């Protein structure tokens, strides 16, 4: 049913933005303080996208001990980004809490401030999709 693991990943990322405007975060999500690496990833994502945003504005949540969670509409995802009433929240599955690709992918959503995956940003500029990432 699922052709390859890689395709599965692609599907999961593709679903990551489908939660706007709710749920704000899954009920199992817990807040965490971003490690120093996140700030470097944020800067790198700003540079490749040529967008600017405030790292401190982002609230980080993790759903512990899972590889995916329900991102809304029954779609299993590895991460979601949401912006509700001016608050930016990124929630990731525990298995991907230190994944540069997943974290920076959600960061790019936050910088863009919109749903969807415009290829100019996610593909050409930053390469923050599963297939582009693996091609290096
Ligand atoms: Zn996405």
mmCIF file with all atom_site columns, N, CA, C and O and ligand atoms in Angstrom, residues 12-17 79 105-106 109 116-117 122 128, ligand 1:
data_model
loop_
_atom_site.group_PDB
_atom_site.id
_atom_site.type_symbol
_atom_site.label_atom_id
_atom_site.label_alt_id
_atom_site.label_comp_id
_atom_site.label_asym_id
_atom_site.label_entity_id
_atom_site.label_seq_id
_atom_site.pdbx_PDB_ins_code
_atom_site.Cartn_x
_atom_site.Cartn_y
_atom_site.Cartn_z
_atom_site.occupancy
_atom_site.B_iso_or_equiv
_atom_site.pdbx_formal_charge
_atom_site.auth_seq_id
_atom_site.auth_comp_id
_atom_site.auth_asym_id
_atom_site.auth_atom_id
_atom_site.pdbx_PDB_model_num
ATOM   1  N  N   . UNK A 1 12  ? 3.898  12.558 4.700  1.00 0.00 ? 12  UNK A N   1
ATOM   2  C  CA  . UNK A 1 12  ? 3.753  13.089 6.053  1.00 0.00 ? 12  UNK A CA  1
ATOM   3  C  C   . UNK A 1 12  ? 4.058  14.581 6.070  1.00 0.00 ? 12  UNK A C   1
ATOM   4  O  O   . UNK A 1 12  ? 3.338  15.370 6.648  1.00 0.00 ? 12  UNK A O   1
ATOM   5  N  N   . UNK A 1 13  ? 5.130  14.966 5.407  1.00 0.00 ? 13  UNK A N   1
ATOM   6  C  CA  . UNK A 1 13  ? 5.449  16.378 5.373  1.00 0.00 ? 13  UNK A CA  1
ATOM   7  C  C   . UNK A 1 13  ? 4.387  17.155 4.619  1.00 0.00 ? 13  UNK A C   1
ATOM   8  O  O   . UNK A 1 13  ? 4.029  18.256 4.999  1.00 0.00 ? 13  UNK A O   1
ATOM   9  N  N   . UNK A 1 14  ? 3.875  16.545 3.571  1.00 0.00 ? 14  UNK A N   1
ATOM   10 C  CA  . UNK A 1 14  ? 2.868  17.241 2.778  1.00 0.00 ? 14  UNK A CA  1
ATOM   11 C  C   . UNK A 1 14  ? 1.652  17.550 3.625  1.00 0.00 ? 14  UNK A C   1
ATOM   12 O  O   . UNK A 1 14  ? 0.954  18.528 3.394  1.00 0.00 ? 14  UNK A O   1
ATOM   13 N  N   . UNK A 1 15  ? 1.394  16.707 4.619  1.00 0.00 ? 15  UNK A N   1
ATOM   14 C  CA  . UNK A 1 15  ? 0.219  16.926 5.441  1.00 0.00 ? 15  UNK A CA  1
ATOM   15 C  C   . UNK A 1 15  ? 0.449  17.891 6.572  1.00 0.00 ? 15  UNK A C   1
ATOM   16 O  O   . UNK A 1 15  ? -0.477 18.213 7.295  1.00 0.00 ? 15  UNK A O   1
ATOM   17 N  N   . UNK A 1 16  ? 1.659  18.368 6.690  1.00 0.00 ? 16  UNK A N   1
ATOM   18 C  CA  . UNK A 1 16  ? 2.005  19.049 7.931  1.00 0.00 ? 16  UNK A CA  1
ATOM   19 C  C   . UNK A 1 16  ? 1.319  20.392 8.099  1.00 0.00 ? 16  UNK A C   1
ATOM   20 O  O   . UNK A 1 16  ? 1.266  20.927 9.182  1.00 0.00 ? 16  UNK A O   1
ATOM   21 N  N   . UNK A 1 17  ? 0.821  20.960 7.026  1.00 0.00 ? 17  UNK A N   1
ATOM   22 C  CA  . UNK A 1 17  ? 0.271  22.309 7.155  1.00 0.00 ? 17  UNK A CA  1
ATOM   23 C  C   . UNK A 1 17  ? -1.253 22.314 7.137  1.00 0.00 ? 17  UNK A C   1
ATOM   24 O  O   . UNK A 1 17  ? -1.869 23.348 6.975  1.00 0.00 ? 17  UNK A O   1
ATOM   25 N  N   . UNK A 1 79  ? 5.062  16.866 11.985 1.00 0.00 ? 79  UNK A N   1
ATOM   26 C  CA  . UNK A 1 79  ? 5.147  18.198 12.558 1.00 0.00 ? 79  UNK A CA  1
ATOM   27 C  C   . UNK A 1 79  ? 4.025  19.071 12.049 1.00 0.00 ? 79  UNK A C   1
ATOM   28 O  O   . UNK A 1 79  ? 3.504  18.843 10.957 1.00 0.00 ? 79  UNK A O   1
ATOM   29 N  N   . UNK A 1 105 ? 11.828 22.652 8.257  1.00 0.00 ? 105 UNK A N   1
ATOM   30 C  CA  . UNK A 1 105 ? 10.636 22.677 7.392  1.00 0.00 ? 105 UNK A CA  1
ATOM   31 C  C   . UNK A 1 105 ? 9.516  23.466 8.071  1.00 0.00 ? 105 UNK A C   1
ATOM   32 O  O   . UNK A 1 105 ? 8.888  24.337 7.464  1.00 0.00 ? 105 UNK A O   1
ATOM   33 N  N   . UNK A 1 106 ? 9.304  23.170 9.353  1.00 0.00 ? 106 UNK A N   1
ATOM   34 C  CA  . UNK A 1 106 ? 8.262  23.897 10.088 1.00 0.00 ? 106 UNK A CA  1
ATOM   35 C  C   . UNK A 1 106 ? 8.661  25.356 10.308 1.00 0.00 ? 106 UNK A C   1
ATOM   36 O  O   . UNK A 1 106 ? 7.817  26.252 10.300 1.00 0.00 ? 106 UNK A O   1
ATOM   37 N  N   . UNK A 1 109 ? 7.647  27.280 7.327  1.00 0.00 ? 109 UNK A N   1
ATOM   38 C  CA  . UNK A 1 109 ? 6.216  27.626 7.386  1.00 0.00 ? 109 UNK A CA  1
ATOM   39 C  C   . UNK A 1 109 ? 6.007  28.877 8.242  1.00 0.00 ? 109 UNK A C   1
ATOM   40 O  O   . UNK A 1 109 ? 5.259  29.782 7.887  1.00 0.00 ? 109 UNK A O   1
ATOM   41 N  N   . UNK A 1 116 ? 0.569  25.602 2.821  1.00 0.00 ? 116 UNK A N   1
ATOM   42 C  CA  . UNK A 1 116 ? 1.038  25.145 1.532  1.00 0.00 ? 116 UNK A CA  1
ATOM   43 C  C   . UNK A 1 116 ? 2.556  25.139 1.426  1.00 0.00 ? 116 UNK A C   1
ATOM   44 O  O   . UNK A 1 116 ? 3.268  25.560 2.346  1.00 0.00 ? 116 UNK A O   1
ATOM   45 N  N   . UNK A 1 117 ? 3.052  24.595 0.329  1.00 0.00 ? 117 UNK A N   1
ATOM   46 C  CA  . UNK A 1 117 ? 4.485  24.415 0.131  1.00 0.00 ? 117 UNK A CA  1
ATOM   47 C  C   . UNK A 1 117 ? 4.922  24.999 -1.208 1.00 0.00 ? 117 UNK A C   1
ATOM   48 O  O   . UNK A 1 117 ? 5.212  24.256 -2.143 1.00 0.00 ? 117 UNK A O   1
ATOM   49 N  N   . UNK A 1 122 ? 10.244 25.957 -0.541 1.00 0.00 ? 122 UNK A N   1
ATOM   50 C  CA  . UNK A 1 122 ? 10.525 24.631 0.003  1.00 0.00 ? 122 UNK A CA  1
ATOM   51 C  C   . UNK A 1 122 ? 11.434 23.816 -0.910 1.00 0.00 ? 122 UNK A C   1
ATOM   52 O  O   . UNK A 1 122 ? 12.175 22.961 -0.451 1.00 0.00 ? 122 UNK A O   1
ATOM   53 N  N   . UNK A 1 128 ? 13.840 22.031 1.541  1.00 0.00 ? 128 UNK A N   1
ATOM   54 C  CA  . UNK A 1 128 ? 13.348 21.459 2.798  1.00 0.00 ? 128 UNK A CA  1
ATOM   55 C  C   . UNK A 1 128 ? 12.167 20.516 2.578  1.00 0.00 ? 128 UNK A C   1
ATOM   56 O  O   . UNK A 1 128 ? 11.123 20.633 3.190  1.00 0.00 ? 128 UNK A O   1
HETATM 57 ZN ZN1 . LIG B 2 .   ? 4.952  21.578 5.455  1.00 0.00 ? 1   LIG B ZN1 1
#
